[in-house]
Amino acid sequence: MRITVRGKNIEVTEALRQYVEKRLGKLERFANYLGEAQVVLSLERENHKVEVTINMNGMILRGEEATHDMYAAIDLVVDKLERQIERYKGKWLRRRVEGSAAPSTPYLEPAGKGEEEEFRVVKVKRFAWKPMSIKEAILQMNLLGHNFFVFTNAETEQVNVVYRRKDGNYGLIEPEV
């Protein structure tokens, strides 16, 4: 697994980098293939925050933790990612056995234990699809009272998603070209 570590408002020391690589390296025992991992270490006021995003052959694992100690935050986020992998790898294996394998399933090991939760679609929404600016999309999202809104960006003519972040700001998800 290739690991990229960067700092935000903090200098990433060699000791921190090695600790992150050591702890994330242990995740490979849960799944046979983990792609690139991007780690952002940041310092916000007195909190040390760790954000990890791992690309698993098309699927994304993400974890975020904040504590008063950077090393403790790294441990917590790795534990969170381990639980995510354990929870979902049984589902991936079952799909592979049933013949509808997702691209990431050949790289996963059996789940071992635990009940699998069922995913059900309980509502389907259809709506008119018209190109709009990012500002219009945010306004529409707020008018609907939703936390996210899918739209066609009038400038790029691609499908985008705007969403409300926990800090009250907005985020934009765009496809890579």
PDB file of C-alpha atoms in Angstrom:
ATOM      1  CA  MET A   1       0.000   0.000   0.000  1.00  0.00           C
ATOM      2  CA  ARG A   2       1.327   3.418  -0.937  1.00  0.00           C
ATOM      3  CA  ILE A   3       0.881   5.949   1.863  1.00  0.00           C
ATOM      4  CA  THR A   4       0.971   9.720   1.401  1.00  0.00           C
ATOM      5  CA  VAL A   5       1.252  11.731   4.619  1.00  0.00           C
ATOM      6  CA  ARG A   6       0.880  15.493   4.680  1.00  0.00           C
ATOM      7  CA  GLY A   7       0.466  18.061   7.406  1.00  0.00           C
ATOM      8  CA  LYS A   8      -1.875  20.982   7.806  1.00  0.00           C
ATOM      9  CA  ASN A   9      -0.740  23.549  10.387  1.00  0.00           C
ATOM     10  CA  ILE A  10       1.794  20.982  11.592  1.00  0.00           C
ATOM     11  CA  GLU A  11       5.190  19.753  10.436  1.00  0.00           C
ATOM     12  CA  VAL A  12       5.164  16.029   9.688  1.00  0.00           C
ATOM     13  CA  THR A  13       8.244  14.612  11.395  1.00  0.00           C
ATOM     14  CA  GLU A  14       9.917  11.407  10.270  1.00  0.00           C
ATOM     15  CA  ALA A  15       8.767   9.739  13.521  1.00  0.00           C
ATOM     16  CA  LEU A  16       5.130  10.653  12.800  1.00  0.00           C
ATOM     17  CA  ARG A  17       5.437   9.465   9.200  1.00  0.00           C
ATOM     18  CA  GLN A  18       6.918   6.119  10.297  1.00  0.00           C
ATOM     19  CA  TYR A  19       4.247   5.645  12.952  1.00  0.00           C
ATOM     20  CA  VAL A  20       1.467   6.276  10.427  1.00  0.00           C
ATOM     21  CA  GLU A  21       3.032   3.851   7.945  1.00  0.00           C
ATOM     22  CA  LYS A  22       3.488   1.184  10.639  1.00  0.00           C
ATOM     23  CA  ARG A  23      -0.098   1.464  11.913  1.00  0.00           C
ATOM     24  CA  LEU A  24      -1.715   1.603   8.449  1.00  0.00           C
ATOM     25  CA  GLY A  25       0.455  -1.286   7.282  1.00  0.00           C
ATOM     26  CA  LYS A  26      -1.397  -3.484   9.771  1.00  0.00           C
ATOM     27  CA  LEU A  27      -4.626  -2.954   7.818  1.00  0.00           C
ATOM     28  CA  GLU A  28      -3.307  -5.147   5.015  1.00  0.00           C
ATOM     29  CA  ARG A  29      -3.907  -8.213   7.163  1.00  0.00           C
ATOM     30  CA  PHE A  30      -7.645  -7.520   6.918  1.00  0.00           C
ATOM     31  CA  ALA A  31      -7.787  -7.203   3.144  1.00  0.00           C
ATOM     32  CA  ASN A  32      -5.418  -8.586   0.534  1.00  0.00           C
ATOM     33  CA  TYR A  33      -5.381  -5.386  -1.477  1.00  0.00           C
ATOM     34  CA  LEU A  34      -5.453  -1.816  -0.281  1.00  0.00           C
ATOM     35  CA  GLY A  35      -4.629   0.904  -2.785  1.00  0.00           C
ATOM     36  CA  GLU A  36      -3.259   4.327  -2.062  1.00  0.00           C
ATOM     37  CA  ALA A  37      -3.797   5.827   1.388  1.00  0.00           C
ATOM     38  CA  GLN A  38      -3.878   9.591   1.882  1.00  0.00           C
ATOM     39  CA  VAL A  39      -3.303  10.793   5.425  1.00  0.00           C
ATOM     40  CA  VAL A  40      -3.760  14.389   6.572  1.00  0.00           C
ATOM     41  CA  LEU A  41      -2.433  15.308  10.007  1.00  0.00           C
ATOM     42  CA  SER A  42      -3.649  18.660  11.255  1.00  0.00           C
ATOM     43  CA  LEU A  43      -3.584  20.803  14.341  1.00  0.00           C
ATOM     44  CA  GLU A  44      -6.768  22.759  15.091  1.00  0.00           C
ATOM     45  CA  ARG A  45      -6.569  24.743  18.298  1.00  0.00           C
ATOM     46  CA  GLU A  46      -5.565  22.089  20.853  1.00  0.00           C
ATOM     47  CA  ASN A  47      -6.900  19.097  18.904  1.00  0.00           C
ATOM     48  CA  HIS A  48      -4.690  16.852  16.825  1.00  0.00           C
ATOM     49  CA  LYS A  49      -6.788  15.613  13.918  1.00  0.00           C
ATOM     50  CA  VAL A  50      -6.076  12.662  11.614  1.00  0.00           C
ATOM     51  CA  GLU A  51      -8.002  12.061   8.378  1.00  0.00           C
ATOM     52  CA  VAL A  52      -7.330   8.884   6.382  1.00  0.00           C
ATOM     53  CA  THR A  53      -8.754   8.045   2.961  1.00  0.00           C
ATOM     54  CA  ILE A  54      -7.925   4.682   1.386  1.00  0.00           C
ATOM     55  CA  ASN A  55      -8.827   3.738  -2.165  1.00  0.00           C
ATOM     56  CA  MET A  56      -9.652   0.022  -2.245  1.00  0.00           C
ATOM     57  CA  ASN A  57      -9.866  -0.721  -5.963  1.00  0.00           C
ATOM     58  CA  GLY A  58     -12.759   1.637  -6.604  1.00  0.00           C
ATOM     59  CA  MET A  59     -14.228   1.713  -3.109  1.00  0.00           C
ATOM     60  CA  ILE A  60     -13.246   4.347  -0.574  1.00  0.00           C
ATOM     61  CA  LEU A  61     -12.619   3.800   3.137  1.00  0.00           C
ATOM     62  CA  ARG A  62     -12.482   6.947   5.227  1.00  0.00           C
ATOM     63  CA  GLY A  63     -11.819   7.623   8.878  1.00  0.00           C
ATOM     64  CA  GLU A  64     -11.349  10.774  10.932  1.00  0.00           C
ATOM     65  CA  GLU A  65     -10.436  11.244  14.594  1.00  0.00           C
ATOM     66  CA  ALA A  66      -9.340  14.145  16.786  1.00  0.00           C
ATOM     67  CA  THR A  67      -7.763  14.011  20.257  1.00  0.00           C
ATOM     68  CA  HIS A  68      -5.239  15.950  22.328  1.00  0.00           C
ATOM     69  CA  ASP A  69      -2.469  13.534  21.253  1.00  0.00           C
ATOM     70  CA  MET A  70      -1.520  12.904  17.602  1.00  0.00           C
ATOM     71  CA  TYR A  71      -0.385   9.322  18.217  1.00  0.00           C
ATOM     72  CA  ALA A  72      -3.645   8.482  20.005  1.00  0.00           C
ATOM     73  CA  ALA A  73      -5.632   9.987  17.123  1.00  0.00           C
ATOM     74  CA  ILE A  74      -3.693   7.807  14.662  1.00  0.00           C
ATOM     75  CA  ASP A  75      -4.464   4.709  16.754  1.00  0.00           C
ATOM     76  CA  LEU A  76      -8.163   5.596  16.943  1.00  0.00           C
ATOM     77  CA  VAL A  77      -8.532   6.189  13.212  1.00  0.00           C
ATOM     78  CA  VAL A  78      -6.772   2.898  12.373  1.00  0.00           C
ATOM     79  CA  ASP A  79      -9.117   1.060  14.770  1.00  0.00           C
ATOM     80  CA  LYS A  80     -12.084   2.718  13.053  1.00  0.00           C
ATOM     81  CA  LEU A  81     -10.840   1.630   9.608  1.00  0.00           C
ATOM     82  CA  GLU A  82     -10.305  -1.942  10.872  1.00  0.00           C
ATOM     83  CA  ARG A  83     -13.930  -2.071  12.020  1.00  0.00           C
ATOM     84  CA  GLN A  84     -15.123  -0.755   8.633  1.00  0.00           C
ATOM     85  CA  ILE A  85     -13.180  -3.429   6.775  1.00  0.00           C
ATOM     86  CA  GLU A  86     -14.423  -6.209   9.096  1.00  0.00           C
ATOM     87  CA  ARG A  87     -18.024  -5.041   8.821  1.00  0.00           C
ATOM     88  CA  TYR A  88     -18.115  -4.955   5.057  1.00  0.00           C
ATOM     89  CA  LYS A  89     -15.812  -7.687   3.828  1.00  0.00           C
ATOM     90  CA  GLY A  90     -18.409 -10.375   4.548  1.00  0.00           C
ATOM     91  CA  LYS A  91     -20.852  -8.572   2.287  1.00  0.00           C
ATOM     92  CA  TRP A  92     -18.259  -8.300  -0.469  1.00  0.00           C
ATOM     93  CA  LEU A  93     -17.471 -12.008  -0.199  1.00  0.00           C
ATOM     94  CA  ARG A  94     -21.157 -12.941  -0.342  1.00  0.00           C
ATOM     95  CA  ARG A  95     -21.654 -10.858  -3.481  1.00  0.00           C
ATOM     96  CA  ARG A  96     -18.693 -12.588  -5.105  1.00  0.00           C
ATOM     97  CA  VAL A  97     -20.095 -16.019  -4.253  1.00  0.00           C
ATOM     98  CA  GLU A  98     -23.526 -15.030  -5.588  1.00  0.00           C
ATOM     99  CA  GLY A  99     -21.933 -14.015  -8.898  1.00  0.00           C
ATOM    100  CA  SER A 100     -22.413 -10.260  -8.744  1.00  0.00           C
ATOM    101  CA  ALA A 101     -18.877  -9.445  -7.667  1.00  0.00           C
ATOM    102  CA  ALA A 102     -17.815  -5.846  -7.319  1.00  0.00           C
ATOM    103  CA  PRO A 103     -14.290  -5.017  -8.575  1.00  0.00           C
ATOM    104  CA  SER A 104     -12.838  -5.096  -5.051  1.00  0.00           C
ATOM    105  CA  THR A 105     -14.217  -8.500  -3.992  1.00  0.00           C
ATOM    106  CA  PRO A 106     -11.437 -10.762  -5.331  1.00  0.00           C
ATOM    107  CA  TYR A 107      -8.989  -9.174  -2.892  1.00  0.00           C
ATOM    108  CA  LEU A 108     -10.965  -9.766   0.298  1.00  0.00           C
ATOM    109  CA  GLU A 109     -10.744 -12.575   2.826  1.00  0.00           C
ATOM    110  CA  PRO A 110     -13.733 -14.332   4.458  1.00  0.00           C
ATOM    111  CA  ALA A 111     -15.536 -12.370   7.146  1.00  0.00           C
ATOM    112  CA  GLY A 112     -15.247 -15.018   9.827  1.00  0.00           C
ATOM    113  CA  LYS A 113     -17.974 -13.908  12.234  1.00  0.00           C
ATOM    114  CA  GLY A 114     -20.762 -11.409  12.674  1.00  0.00           C
ATOM    115  CA  GLU A 115     -24.192 -10.866  11.263  1.00  0.00           C
ATOM    116  CA  GLU A 116     -24.547  -9.137   7.934  1.00  0.00           C
ATOM    117  CA  GLU A 117     -26.880  -6.200   7.815  1.00  0.00           C
ATOM    118  CA  GLU A 118     -29.337  -5.894   4.974  1.00  0.00           C
ATOM    119  CA  PHE A 119     -29.452  -2.794   2.754  1.00  0.00           C
ATOM    120  CA  ARG A 120     -32.923  -1.830   1.585  1.00  0.00           C
ATOM    121  CA  VAL A 121     -33.996   0.972  -0.701  1.00  0.00           C
ATOM    122  CA  VAL A 122     -37.125   2.338   0.956  1.00  0.00           C
ATOM    123  CA  LYS A 123     -37.740   5.366  -1.231  1.00  0.00           C
ATOM    124  CA  VAL A 124     -36.898   6.422  -4.770  1.00  0.00           C
ATOM    125  CA  LYS A 125     -36.973  10.069  -5.805  1.00  0.00           C
ATOM    126  CA  ARG A 126     -37.087  11.363  -9.355  1.00  0.00           C
ATOM    127  CA  PHE A 127     -36.594  14.983 -10.277  1.00  0.00           C
ATOM    128  CA  ALA A 128     -36.033  17.224 -13.275  1.00  0.00           C
ATOM    129  CA  TRP A 129     -32.356  17.478 -14.203  1.00  0.00           C
ATOM    130  CA  LYS A 130     -31.295  20.937 -15.307  1.00  0.00           C
ATOM    131  CA  PRO A 131     -27.825  22.498 -15.472  1.00  0.00           C
ATOM    132  CA  MET A 132     -27.151  25.053 -12.728  1.00  0.00           C
ATOM    133  CA  SER A 133     -24.302  26.920 -11.076  1.00  0.00           C
ATOM    134  CA  ILE A 134     -22.787  25.829  -7.775  1.00  0.00           C
ATOM    135  CA  LYS A 135     -24.454  28.751  -6.000  1.00  0.00           C
ATOM    136  CA  GLU A 136     -27.851  27.764  -7.418  1.00  0.00           C
ATOM    137  CA  ALA A 137     -27.308  24.181  -6.283  1.00  0.00           C
ATOM    138  CA  ILE A 138     -26.466  25.303  -2.729  1.00  0.00           C
ATOM    139  CA  LEU A 139     -29.549  27.514  -2.694  1.00  0.00           C
ATOM    140  CA  GLN A 140     -31.710  24.619  -3.944  1.00  0.00           C
ATOM    141  CA  MET A 141     -30.223  22.284  -1.314  1.00  0.00           C
ATOM    142  CA  ASN A 142     -30.991  24.798   1.447  1.00  0.00           C
ATOM    143  CA  LEU A 143     -34.525  25.358   0.137  1.00  0.00           C
ATOM    144  CA  LEU A 144     -35.157  21.612   0.236  1.00  0.00           C
ATOM    145  CA  GLY A 145     -33.613  21.314   3.702  1.00  0.00           C
ATOM    146  CA  HIS A 146     -31.237  18.540   2.587  1.00  0.00           C
ATOM    147  CA  ASN A 147     -27.604  17.936   3.535  1.00  0.00           C
ATOM    148  CA  PHE A 148     -26.541  17.296  -0.074  1.00  0.00           C
ATOM    149  CA  PHE A 149     -27.740  17.995  -3.604  1.00  0.00           C
ATOM    150  CA  VAL A 150     -26.869  16.276  -6.910  1.00  0.00           C
ATOM    151  CA  PHE A 151     -26.861  18.492  -9.993  1.00  0.00           C
ATOM    152  CA  THR A 152     -25.361  19.062 -13.433  1.00  0.00           C
ATOM    153  CA  ASN A 153     -22.745  21.806 -13.260  1.00  0.00           C
ATOM    154  CA  ALA A 154     -23.567  24.404 -15.940  1.00  0.00           C
ATOM    155  CA  GLU A 155     -19.879  25.284 -16.396  1.00  0.00           C
ATOM    156  CA  THR A 156     -18.435  21.761 -16.748  1.00  0.00           C
ATOM    157  CA  GLU A 157     -21.602  19.901 -17.847  1.00  0.00           C
ATOM    158  CA  GLN A 158     -20.719  17.106 -15.407  1.00  0.00           C
ATOM    159  CA  VAL A 159     -22.646  15.640 -12.497  1.00  0.00           C
ATOM    160  CA  ASN A 160     -21.542  17.232  -9.203  1.00  0.00           C
ATOM    161  CA  VAL A 161     -22.635  17.003  -5.582  1.00  0.00           C
ATOM    162  CA  VAL A 162     -22.697  19.867  -3.085  1.00  0.00           C
ATOM    163  CA  TYR A 163     -22.962  19.024   0.597  1.00  0.00           C
ATOM    164  CA  ARG A 164     -23.095  20.743   3.963  1.00  0.00           C
ATOM    165  CA  ARG A 165     -20.022  20.058   6.102  1.00  0.00           C
ATOM    166  CA  LYS A 166     -20.064  19.606   9.870  1.00  0.00           C
ATOM    167  CA  ASP A 167     -18.376  22.998  10.293  1.00  0.00           C
ATOM    168  CA  GLY A 168     -21.282  24.734   8.489  1.00  0.00           C
ATOM    169  CA  ASN A 169     -19.399  25.343   5.227  1.00  0.00           C
ATOM    170  CA  TYR A 170     -20.097  23.614   1.926  1.00  0.00           C
ATOM    171  CA  GLY A 171     -18.215  20.983  -0.030  1.00  0.00           C
ATOM    172  CA  LEU A 172     -18.262  20.102  -3.722  1.00  0.00           C
ATOM    173  CA  ILE A 173     -17.650  16.663  -5.202  1.00  0.00           C
ATOM    174  CA  GLU A 174     -16.583  16.617  -8.849  1.00  0.00           C
ATOM    175  CA  PRO A 175     -15.642  13.620 -11.010  1.00  0.00           C
ATOM    176  CA  GLU A 176     -12.032  13.259 -12.114  1.00  0.00           C
ATOM    177  CA  VAL A 177     -11.511  13.670 -15.819  1.00  0.00           C
TER     178      VAL A 177
END
